[in-house]
mmCIF file of C-alpha atoms in Angstrom:
data_model
loop_
_atom_site.group_PDB
_atom_site.id
_atom_site.type_symbol
_atom_site.label_atom_id
_atom_site.label_comp_id
_atom_site.label_asym_id
_atom_site.label_seq_id
_atom_site.Cartn_x
_atom_site.Cartn_y
_atom_site.Cartn_z
ATOM 1 C CA UNK A 9 132.729 176.276 65.922
ATOM 2 C CA UNK A 10 133.890 174.643 69.489
ATOM 3 C CA UNK A 11 133.620 171.225 70.258
ATOM 4 C CA UNK A 12 130.438 170.234 72.474
ATOM 5 C CA UNK A 13 131.471 169.752 76.310
ATOM 6 C CA UNK A 14 130.524 166.157 76.100
ATOM 7 C CA UNK A 15 132.535 165.401 73.156
ATOM 8 C CA UNK A 16 135.752 166.807 74.463
ATOM 9 C CA UNK A 17 134.986 164.471 77.822
ATOM 10 C CA UNK A 18 134.888 161.595 75.460
ATOM 11 C CA UNK A 19 138.154 162.586 73.836
ATOM 12 C CA UNK A 20 139.699 162.961 77.295
ATOM 13 C CA UNK A 21 138.550 159.236 78.141
ATOM 14 C CA UNK A 22 139.144 157.847 74.884
ATOM 15 C CA UNK A 23 142.607 159.414 75.131
ATOM 16 C CA UNK A 24 143.378 157.782 78.258
ATOM 17 C CA UNK A 25 142.704 154.776 77.067
ATOM 18 C CA UNK A 26 144.888 154.827 74.029
ATOM 19 C CA UNK A 27 147.655 155.680 76.551
ATOM 20 C CA UNK A 28 146.955 152.916 78.804
ATOM 21 C CA UNK A 29 146.170 155.049 81.757
ATOM 22 C CA UNK A 30 142.681 153.307 81.169
ATOM 23 C CA UNK A 31 142.807 149.651 80.412
ATOM 24 C CA UNK A 32 140.037 146.991 79.890
ATOM 25 C CA UNK A 33 138.387 146.509 83.172
ATOM 26 C CA UNK A 34 139.355 149.817 84.441
ATOM 27 C CA UNK A 35 136.569 151.674 86.264
ATOM 28 C CA UNK A 36 135.148 154.768 85.001
ATOM 29 C CA UNK A 37 134.313 157.812 87.097
ATOM 30 C CA UNK A 38 130.646 158.110 88.325
ATOM 31 C CA UNK A 39 128.265 160.188 86.680
ATOM 32 C CA UNK A 40 128.645 162.313 89.933
ATOM 33 C CA UNK A 41 132.862 162.332 89.551
ATOM 34 C CA UNK A 42 132.305 163.417 85.726
ATOM 35 C CA UNK A 43 130.230 166.406 86.972
ATOM 36 C CA UNK A 44 132.609 167.388 89.766
ATOM 37 C CA UNK A 45 135.699 166.402 87.606
ATOM 38 C CA UNK A 46 134.816 168.299 84.271
ATOM 39 C CA UNK A 47 132.334 170.799 85.938
ATOM 40 C CA UNK A 48 129.645 169.534 83.684
ATOM 41 C CA UNK A 49 125.695 169.020 84.554
ATOM 42 C CA UNK A 50 124.386 165.585 85.278
ATOM 43 C CA UNK A 51 122.709 165.824 81.591
ATOM 44 C CA UNK A 52 126.357 166.139 80.081
ATOM 45 C CA UNK A 53 127.566 163.509 81.962
ATOM 46 C CA UNK A 54 124.908 161.024 81.183
ATOM 47 C CA UNK A 55 125.413 161.974 77.611
ATOM 48 C CA UNK A 56 129.105 160.907 77.686
ATOM 49 C CA UNK A 57 127.876 157.355 79.475
ATOM 50 C CA UNK A 58 125.425 156.951 76.443
ATOM 51 C CA UNK A 59 127.680 157.597 73.783
ATOM 52 C CA UNK A 60 130.664 155.456 75.065
ATOM 53 C CA UNK A 61 128.289 152.621 75.968
ATOM 54 C CA UNK A 62 126.802 152.648 72.403
ATOM 55 C CA UNK A 63 130.078 152.278 70.671
ATOM 56 C CA UNK A 64 131.014 149.611 72.893
ATOM 57 C CA UNK A 65 134.004 151.537 74.508
ATOM 58 C CA UNK A 66 132.420 151.182 78.444
ATOM 59 C CA UNK A 67 130.043 148.637 79.675
ATOM 60 C CA UNK A 68 127.954 148.705 82.708
ATOM 61 C CA UNK A 69 128.218 146.197 85.550
ATOM 62 C CA UNK A 70 125.123 146.395 87.688
ATOM 63 C CA UNK A 71 125.925 147.711 91.192
ATOM 64 C CA UNK A 72 129.515 148.546 90.705
ATOM 65 C CA UNK A 73 129.796 151.567 87.771
ATOM 66 C CA UNK A 74 131.154 151.572 84.111
ATOM 67 C CA UNK A 75 134.211 149.846 83.087
ATOM 68 C CA UNK A 76 136.301 149.946 80.120
ATOM 69 C CA UNK A 77 135.392 147.007 77.724
ATOM 70 C CA UNK A 78 137.610 144.660 76.335
ATOM 71 C CA UNK A 79 138.976 145.605 72.928
ATOM 72 C CA UNK A 80 136.429 144.295 70.399
ATOM 73 C CA UNK A 81 137.192 140.406 69.117
ATOM 74 C CA UNK A 82 138.720 140.710 65.565
ATOM 75 C CA UNK A 83 138.072 137.314 63.557
ATOM 76 C CA UNK A 84 141.910 135.906 62.549
ATOM 77 C CA UNK A 85 141.030 134.388 59.308
ATOM 78 C CA UNK A 86 140.980 135.590 55.881
ATOM 79 C CA UNK A 87 137.285 135.252 54.990
ATOM 80 C CA UNK A 88 134.855 137.864 55.017
ATOM 81 C CA UNK A 89 131.378 136.327 55.420
ATOM 82 C CA UNK A 90 128.993 138.275 52.851
ATOM 83 C CA UNK A 91 125.375 137.934 54.283
ATOM 84 C CA UNK A 92 124.379 139.815 51.402
ATOM 85 C CA UNK A 93 121.895 139.496 48.157
ATOM 86 C CA UNK A 94 123.548 137.370 45.567
ATOM 87 C CA UNK A 95 124.446 138.780 42.399
ATOM 88 C CA UNK A 96 122.150 139.253 39.618
ATOM 89 C CA UNK A 97 122.454 139.099 35.563
ATOM 90 C CA UNK A 98 124.354 142.226 34.737
ATOM 91 C CA UNK A 99 122.705 144.773 33.012
ATOM 92 C CA UNK A 100 123.363 148.740 32.299
ATOM 93 C CA UNK A 101 120.525 149.671 34.233
ATOM 94 C CA UNK A 102 119.582 148.194 37.742
ATOM 95 C CA UNK A 103 122.710 146.837 39.528
ATOM 96 C CA UNK A 104 122.721 148.235 43.007
ATOM 97 C CA UNK A 105 123.633 145.108 44.782
ATOM 98 C CA UNK A 106 126.198 143.937 41.916
ATOM 99 C CA UNK A 107 127.714 147.307 42.599
ATOM 100 C CA UNK A 108 127.746 147.438 46.578
ATOM 101 C CA UNK A 109 129.660 143.652 46.018
ATOM 102 C CA UNK A 110 132.041 145.100 43.676
ATOM 103 C CA UNK A 111 133.366 147.539 46.238
ATOM 104 C CA UNK A 112 133.395 144.714 48.975
ATOM 105 C CA UNK A 113 135.453 142.418 46.620
ATOM 106 C CA UNK A 114 137.887 145.255 45.778
ATOM 107 C CA UNK A 115 138.700 146.523 49.196
ATOM 108 C CA UNK A 116 138.894 142.634 50.166
ATOM 109 C CA UNK A 117 141.179 141.848 47.573
ATOM 110 C CA UNK A 118 143.165 144.662 48.448
ATOM 111 C CA UNK A 119 143.631 143.537 51.988
ATOM 112 C CA UNK A 120 144.280 140.085 51.010
ATOM 113 C CA UNK A 121 140.807 138.873 51.932
ATOM 114 C CA UNK A 122 138.316 136.670 50.230
ATOM 115 C CA UNK A 123 134.424 137.062 50.252
ATOM 116 C CA UNK A 124 132.487 133.804 51.020
ATOM 117 C CA UNK A 125 128.615 133.856 50.522
ATOM 118 C CA UNK A 126 126.457 131.136 52.502
ATOM 119 C CA UNK A 127 123.939 129.490 49.906
ATOM 120 C CA UNK A 128 121.073 130.987 52.243
ATOM 121 C CA UNK A 129 122.093 134.316 51.291
ATOM 122 C CA UNK A 130 119.633 133.756 48.439
ATOM 123 C CA UNK A 131 116.739 134.913 50.538
ATOM 124 C CA UNK A 132 118.196 138.264 50.251
ATOM 125 C CA UNK A 133 116.857 138.670 46.391
ATOM 126 C CA UNK A 134 114.354 141.223 46.259
ATOM 127 C CA UNK A 135 112.992 141.011 49.434
ATOM 128 C CA UNK A 136 113.075 141.360 53.433
ATOM 129 C CA UNK A 137 114.246 137.635 54.577
ATOM 130 C CA UNK A 138 111.486 135.876 56.965
ATOM 131 C CA UNK A 139 112.281 134.909 60.466
ATOM 132 C CA UNK A 140 112.949 131.122 59.289
ATOM 133 C CA UNK A 141 115.248 132.237 56.427
ATOM 134 C CA UNK A 142 117.174 134.655 58.501
ATOM 135 C CA UNK A 143 117.507 131.694 61.298
ATOM 136 C CA UNK A 144 119.124 129.391 58.498
ATOM 137 C CA UNK A 145 121.360 132.092 57.618
ATOM 138 C CA UNK A 146 122.571 132.104 61.072
ATOM 139 C CA UNK A 147 123.048 128.387 60.994
ATOM 140 C CA UNK A 148 125.338 128.478 57.913
ATOM 141 C CA UNK A 149 127.143 131.107 59.216
ATOM 142 C CA UNK A 150 127.953 129.726 62.437
ATOM 143 C CA UNK A 151 129.672 126.512 60.395
ATOM 144 C CA UNK A 152 132.301 128.627 58.585
ATOM 145 C CA UNK A 153 135.453 128.904 60.129
ATOM 146 C CA UNK A 154 138.157 131.268 59.793
ATOM 147 C CA UNK A 155 136.014 134.579 59.272
ATOM 148 C CA UNK A 156 137.790 137.794 59.817
ATOM 149 C CA UNK A 157 134.041 139.576 59.680
ATOM 150 C CA UNK A 158 130.806 139.614 58.596
ATOM 151 C CA UNK A 159 128.819 142.022 55.839
ATOM 152 C CA UNK A 160 125.408 141.951 56.047
ATOM 153 C CA UNK A 161 122.925 143.327 53.752
ATOM 154 C CA UNK A 162 120.765 146.287 54.643
ATOM 155 C CA UNK A 163 117.581 143.588 54.353
ATOM 156 C CA UNK A 164 117.978 142.043 57.660
ATOM 157 C CA UNK A 165 116.834 144.440 60.380
ATOM 158 C CA UNK A 166 118.418 145.006 63.821
ATOM 159 C CA UNK A 167 115.765 142.664 65.286
ATOM 160 C CA UNK A 168 116.547 139.690 63.179
ATOM 161 C CA UNK A 169 120.296 140.720 63.771
ATOM 162 C CA UNK A 170 119.994 140.488 67.311
ATOM 163 C CA UNK A 171 118.074 137.513 67.584
ATOM 164 C CA UNK A 172 120.463 135.221 65.203
ATOM 165 C CA UNK A 173 122.951 136.596 63.405
ATOM 166 C CA UNK A 174 124.980 138.115 66.297
ATOM 167 C CA UNK A 175 124.407 134.984 68.320
ATOM 168 C CA UNK A 176 126.190 132.904 65.863
ATOM 169 C CA UNK A 177 128.920 135.655 64.925
ATOM 170 C CA UNK A 178 130.377 135.541 68.482
ATOM 171 C CA UNK A 179 132.884 138.075 68.900
ATOM 172 C CA UNK A 180 133.314 138.473 65.203
ATOM 173 C CA UNK A 181 132.896 141.784 63.995
ATOM 174 C CA UNK A 182 129.749 142.482 61.833
ATOM 175 C CA UNK A 183 129.216 145.507 59.671
ATOM 176 C CA UNK A 184 125.743 146.252 57.862
ATOM 177 C CA UNK A 185 125.584 147.643 54.522
ATOM 178 C CA UNK A 186 123.217 150.168 53.130
ATOM 179 C CA UNK A 187 121.574 151.135 56.496
ATOM 180 C CA UNK A 188 121.851 152.270 59.943
ATOM 181 C CA UNK A 189 122.212 149.863 62.712
ATOM 182 C CA UNK A 190 121.021 150.958 66.060
ATOM 183 C CA UNK A 191 122.574 147.842 68.007
ATOM 184 C CA UNK A 192 126.064 148.308 69.702
ATOM 185 C CA UNK A 193 129.130 147.395 68.665
ATOM 186 C CA UNK A 194 127.663 146.724 64.936
ATOM 187 C CA UNK A 195 129.177 149.022 62.030
ATOM 188 C CA UNK A 196 127.083 150.581 59.411
ATOM 189 C CA UNK A 197 127.951 151.910 55.668
ATOM 190 C CA UNK A 198 124.976 153.944 54.816
ATOM 191 C CA UNK A 199 123.614 156.345 52.585
ATOM 192 C CA UNK A 200 122.121 159.476 54.089
ATOM 193 C CA UNK A 201 118.349 158.182 52.858
ATOM 194 C CA UNK A 202 116.511 160.712 55.220
ATOM 195 C CA UNK A 203 118.481 163.443 53.674
ATOM 196 C CA UNK A 204 117.923 162.622 50.212
ATOM 197 C CA UNK A 205 113.942 162.270 51.026
ATOM 198 C CA UNK A 206 113.959 165.659 52.246
ATOM 199 C CA UNK A 207 115.721 166.881 49.209
ATOM 200 C CA UNK A 208 113.161 165.386 47.011
ATOM 201 C CA UNK A 209 110.358 167.165 48.631
ATOM 202 C CA UNK A 210 112.230 170.415 48.628
ATOM 203 C CA UNK A 211 112.568 169.831 45.067
ATOM 204 C CA UNK A 212 108.702 169.172 44.400
ATOM 205 C CA UNK A 213 107.720 172.167 46.900
ATOM 206 C CA UNK A 214 110.305 174.694 45.062
ATOM 207 C CA UNK A 215 108.776 173.532 41.575
ATOM 208 C CA UNK A 216 105.072 174.220 42.567
ATOM 209 C CA UNK A 217 103.938 170.948 41.915
ATOM 210 C CA UNK A 218 100.135 170.679 41.234
ATOM 211 C CA UNK A 219 100.359 166.803 42.555
ATOM 212 C CA UNK A 220 103.272 164.630 43.750
ATOM 213 C CA UNK A 221 103.676 160.885 42.933
ATOM 214 C CA UNK A 222 105.956 159.150 44.724
ATOM 215 C CA UNK A 223 106.959 155.298 43.745
ATOM 216 C CA UNK A 224 108.393 153.133 46.615
ATOM 217 C CA UNK A 225 108.364 149.735 48.324
ATOM 218 C CA UNK A 226 108.037 149.797 51.865
ATOM 219 C CA UNK A 227 109.157 146.326 52.243
ATOM 220 C CA UNK A 228 112.701 147.490 51.827
ATOM 221 C CA UNK A 229 114.204 149.264 54.579
ATOM 222 C CA UNK A 230 116.143 151.394 52.476
ATOM 223 C CA UNK A 231 113.106 152.808 50.311
ATOM 224 C CA UNK A 232 111.340 153.162 53.574
ATOM 225 C CA UNK A 233 113.372 155.418 55.154
ATOM 226 C CA UNK A 234 113.541 157.801 52.119
ATOM 227 C CA UNK A 235 109.778 157.552 51.550
ATOM 228 C CA UNK A 236 109.357 158.559 55.216
ATOM 229 C CA UNK A 237 111.571 161.515 55.372
ATOM 230 C CA UNK A 238 109.942 162.500 52.038
ATOM 231 C CA UNK A 239 106.305 162.474 53.112
ATOM 232 C CA UNK A 240 107.263 163.915 56.472
ATOM 233 C CA UNK A 241 108.837 166.982 54.767
ATOM 234 C CA UNK A 242 105.812 167.507 52.829
ATOM 235 C CA UNK A 243 103.448 167.478 55.652
ATOM 236 C CA UNK A 244 105.720 169.910 57.407
ATOM 237 C CA UNK A 245 105.253 172.280 54.760
ATOM 238 C CA UNK A 246 101.083 171.880 54.429
ATOM 239 C CA UNK A 247 101.293 169.886 50.916
ATOM 240 C CA UNK A 248 97.530 168.862 50.723
ATOM 241 C CA UNK A 249 97.633 164.982 51.720
ATOM 242 C CA UNK A 250 94.826 164.617 48.887
ATOM 243 C CA UNK A 251 97.299 165.736 46.358
ATOM 244 C CA UNK A 252 99.997 163.058 46.983
ATOM 245 C CA UNK A 253 99.807 159.940 45.200
ATOM 246 C CA UNK A 254 101.641 157.048 46.808
ATOM 247 C CA UNK A 255 102.260 153.574 45.578
ATOM 248 C CA UNK A 256 103.966 150.995 47.047
ATOM 249 C CA UNK A 257 105.676 147.467 45.882
ATOM 250 C CA UNK A 258 106.941 149.444 42.479
ATOM 251 C CA UNK A 259 110.284 147.569 42.898
ATOM 252 C CA UNK A 260 108.572 144.118 43.025
ATOM 253 C CA UNK A 261 105.354 144.369 41.611
ATOM 254 C CA UNK A 262 104.274 142.188 38.611
ATOM 255 C CA UNK A 263 104.558 144.129 35.283
ATOM 256 C CA UNK A 264 100.524 144.345 35.209
ATOM 257 C CA UNK A 265 100.312 146.086 38.345
ATOM 258 C CA UNK A 266 103.173 148.437 37.166
ATOM 259 C CA UNK A 267 101.289 149.260 33.832
ATOM 260 C CA UNK A 268 98.414 149.991 35.946
ATOM 261 C CA UNK A 269 100.253 152.638 37.993
ATOM 262 C CA UNK A 270 101.777 154.095 35.204
ATOM 263 C CA UNK A 271 98.425 154.803 33.609
ATOM 264 C CA UNK A 272 97.256 156.297 36.613
ATOM 265 C CA UNK A 273 100.003 158.606 36.706
ATOM 266 C CA UNK A 274 99.766 159.291 33.127
ATOM 267 C CA UNK A 275 96.070 160.123 33.436
ATOM 268 C CA UNK A 276 96.710 162.410 36.515
ATOM 269 C CA UNK A 277 99.154 164.187 34.486
ATOM 270 C CA UNK A 278 96.569 164.835 31.486
ATOM 271 C CA UNK A 279 94.152 166.398 34.043
ATOM 272 C CA UNK A 280 96.454 168.246 36.111
ATOM 273 C CA UNK A 281 96.395 172.344 35.598
ATOM 274 C CA UNK A 282 99.744 172.390 37.067
ATOM 275 C CA UNK A 283 102.949 170.342 36.770
ATOM 276 C CA UNK A 284 103.093 166.460 38.196
ATOM 277 C CA UNK A 285 106.345 165.881 40.447
ATOM 278 C CA UNK A 286 107.315 161.838 40.452
ATOM 279 C CA UNK A 287 109.786 160.727 42.816
ATOM 280 C CA UNK A 288 110.978 157.168 42.953
ATOM 281 C CA UNK A 289 112.618 155.670 45.843
ATOM 282 C CA UNK A 290 113.647 153.191 43.281
ATOM 283 C CA UNK A 291 115.686 154.172 40.100
ATOM 284 C CA UNK A 292 114.440 151.330 38.086
ATOM 285 C CA UNK A 293 111.043 152.525 39.052
ATOM 286 C CA UNK A 294 111.588 155.582 37.754
ATOM 287 C CA UNK A 295 113.347 154.533 34.307
ATOM 288 C CA UNK A 296 110.577 151.663 33.547
ATOM 289 C CA UNK A 297 107.849 154.618 33.881
ATOM 290 C CA UNK A 298 110.198 157.147 31.693
ATOM 291 C CA UNK A 299 110.414 154.568 29.193
ATOM 292 C CA UNK A 300 106.501 153.887 29.394
ATOM 293 C CA UNK A 301 105.934 157.516 29.334
ATOM 294 C CA UNK A 302 108.173 158.066 26.216
ATOM 295 C CA UNK A 303 106.543 154.971 24.287
ATOM 296 C CA UNK A 304 102.619 155.854 25.092
ATOM 297 C CA UNK A 305 102.669 159.410 25.870
ATOM 298 C CA UNK A 306 104.876 161.355 23.287
ATOM 299 C CA UNK A 307 102.703 164.767 23.686
ATOM 300 C CA UNK A 308 103.610 165.208 27.356
ATOM 301 C CA UNK A 309 106.916 166.829 27.890
ATOM 302 C CA UNK A 310 109.391 166.663 30.753
ATOM 303 C CA UNK A 311 109.767 169.858 32.756
ATOM 304 C CA UNK A 312 106.460 171.353 31.051
ATOM 305 C CA UNK A 313 103.958 168.514 32.237
ATOM 306 C CA UNK A 314 105.826 166.574 34.894
ATOM 307 C CA UNK A 315 109.024 166.654 36.555
ATOM 308 C CA UNK A 316 110.457 163.061 37.157
ATOM 309 C CA UNK A 317 113.336 162.249 39.852
ATOM 310 C CA UNK A 318 115.073 158.659 40.806
ATOM 311 C CA UNK A 319 117.162 157.776 43.699
ATOM 312 C CA UNK A 320 120.283 155.482 42.950
ATOM 313 C CA UNK A 321 122.356 156.951 39.890
ATOM 314 C CA UNK A 322 122.146 153.904 37.739
ATOM 315 C CA UNK A 323 123.067 154.442 33.853
ATOM 316 C CA UNK A 324 119.337 155.233 33.097
ATOM 317 C CA UNK A 325 120.418 158.901 33.623
ATOM 318 C CA UNK A 326 122.931 159.205 30.552
ATOM 319 C CA UNK A 327 120.722 157.519 28.106
ATOM 320 C CA UNK A 328 119.915 159.959 25.198
ATOM 321 C CA UNK A 329 116.211 158.977 25.087
ATOM 322 C CA UNK A 330 115.343 157.782 28.274
ATOM 323 C CA UNK A 331 117.540 160.068 30.549
ATOM 324 C CA UNK A 332 116.645 160.435 34.303
ATOM 325 C CA UNK A 333 117.364 162.916 36.634
ATOM 326 C CA UNK A 334 118.574 161.149 39.898
ATOM 327 C CA UNK A 335 120.092 161.061 43.234
ATOM 328 C CA UNK A 336 123.444 159.305 42.420
ATOM 329 C CA UNK A 337 125.489 157.150 44.578
ATOM 330 C CA UNK A 338 128.852 156.149 44.542
ATOM 331 C CA UNK A 339 127.424 152.508 45.297
ATOM 332 C CA UNK A 340 130.654 150.266 45.283
ATOM 333 C CA UNK A 341 131.890 152.675 47.907
ATOM 334 C CA UNK A 342 129.211 151.313 50.314
ATOM 335 C CA UNK A 343 130.891 148.127 49.924
ATOM 336 C CA UNK A 344 134.545 149.442 50.172
ATOM 337 C CA UNK A 345 133.341 151.732 53.464
ATOM 338 C CA UNK A 346 131.848 148.381 55.195
ATOM 339 C CA UNK A 347 135.153 146.477 54.475
ATOM 340 C CA UNK A 348 137.280 149.114 55.905
ATOM 341 C CA UNK A 349 134.906 149.267 59.202
ATOM 342 C CA UNK A 350 135.239 145.601 59.664
ATOM 343 C CA UNK A 351 139.117 145.960 59.166
ATOM 344 C CA UNK A 352 139.604 149.029 61.652
ATOM 345 C CA UNK A 353 137.192 147.669 64.326
ATOM 346 C CA UNK A 354 139.942 146.145 66.327
ATOM 347 C CA UNK A 355 140.744 149.775 67.786
ATOM 348 C CA UNK A 356 138.698 150.458 70.638
ATOM 349 C CA UNK A 357 138.043 154.110 69.360
ATOM 350 C CA UNK A 358 137.254 153.167 65.772
ATOM 351 C CA UNK A 359 134.464 154.740 63.701
ATOM 352 C CA UNK A 360 130.702 152.691 63.819
ATOM 353 C CA UNK A 361 129.462 154.387 60.914
ATOM 354 C CA UNK A 362 130.913 155.066 57.440
ATOM 355 C CA UNK A 363 128.804 157.845 55.396
ATOM 356 C CA UNK A 364 128.565 157.289 51.734
ATOM 357 C CA UNK A 365 126.935 160.858 49.959
ATOM 358 C CA UNK A 366 125.147 161.278 47.143
ATOM 359 C CA UNK A 367 125.032 164.351 44.354
ATOM 360 C CA UNK A 368 121.872 165.384 42.433
ATOM 361 C CA UNK A 369 122.282 164.925 38.590
ATOM 362 C CA UNK A 370 119.663 167.073 36.908
ATOM 363 C CA UNK A 371 118.499 167.095 33.545
ATOM 364 C CA UNK A 372 115.250 168.246 31.645
ATOM 365 C CA UNK A 373 113.357 165.544 33.584
ATOM 366 C CA UNK A 374 113.307 168.056 36.417
#
């Protein structure tokens, strides 16, 4: 497939920069000059400027036009500051954050770097931090010397990142781990949450589910994007809204609340004339439900009465008694990719995004 015209122009400009024909501070051709030079429309030229601006390659100076940006400053120290949720007690079920940290540690070690976790990162355990908590993290960040880069938890949103973290970082490169940042110059290692949500909806529709249950926690941006795409795809295909059971907070809810939700789903399965499809945006909720249904409703059979799908790929999928179909993620790779992005950030044409894909692991629960 031929490359889009705007990408060809971007490649040409990047090549001129890398060859030294355009140096930091050099003026870029105007929109009209781009149109005349490459024989393209103003829409194509505007796309070129948009992409290069968002990547931090060029910058606009009011009244003067666009100029090549100075190379992104890369920290010269040997530390990577991790504004990331702390390690939790290790078990074989749910260690999403632990696995990301192990990936970051591995890549940092291979490159002679150490990870530093400010004490205020404790605010990232199991929730989105408040503005006050984010400000405290930024204050601690500003006091850490010799930082080569900053790794940011997906739970710190772009507003808080822009308001507190980036000013404290100065020119030190920043990478968000686990979600896509829309801020210029900020790198992201991401899971394609929206694609997974759509794939889950396709499975529910293909299985001709009578009812669809969705367990999520919308306070977490990673689960929220999966949920948004899941529900949007069902709506696009006219699945009746009254036959969708959405329950929020299932990742952090109290035990009594979880049991209440599980009983609600069990009652729905028992009265449904067809199969009930259950999709959890957080794997541990799906695993807990699988345990609950196995212990309390042994007459119900996966594949016949219900289908159960999780997201994350924890060890629960391989257990003989509580097997779970899941979207499996190479979670440590999220951490490794984020570190690699920081190490590559001194290159003016370096990537801003690294994607870790998933695979679908099926078994008798779907």
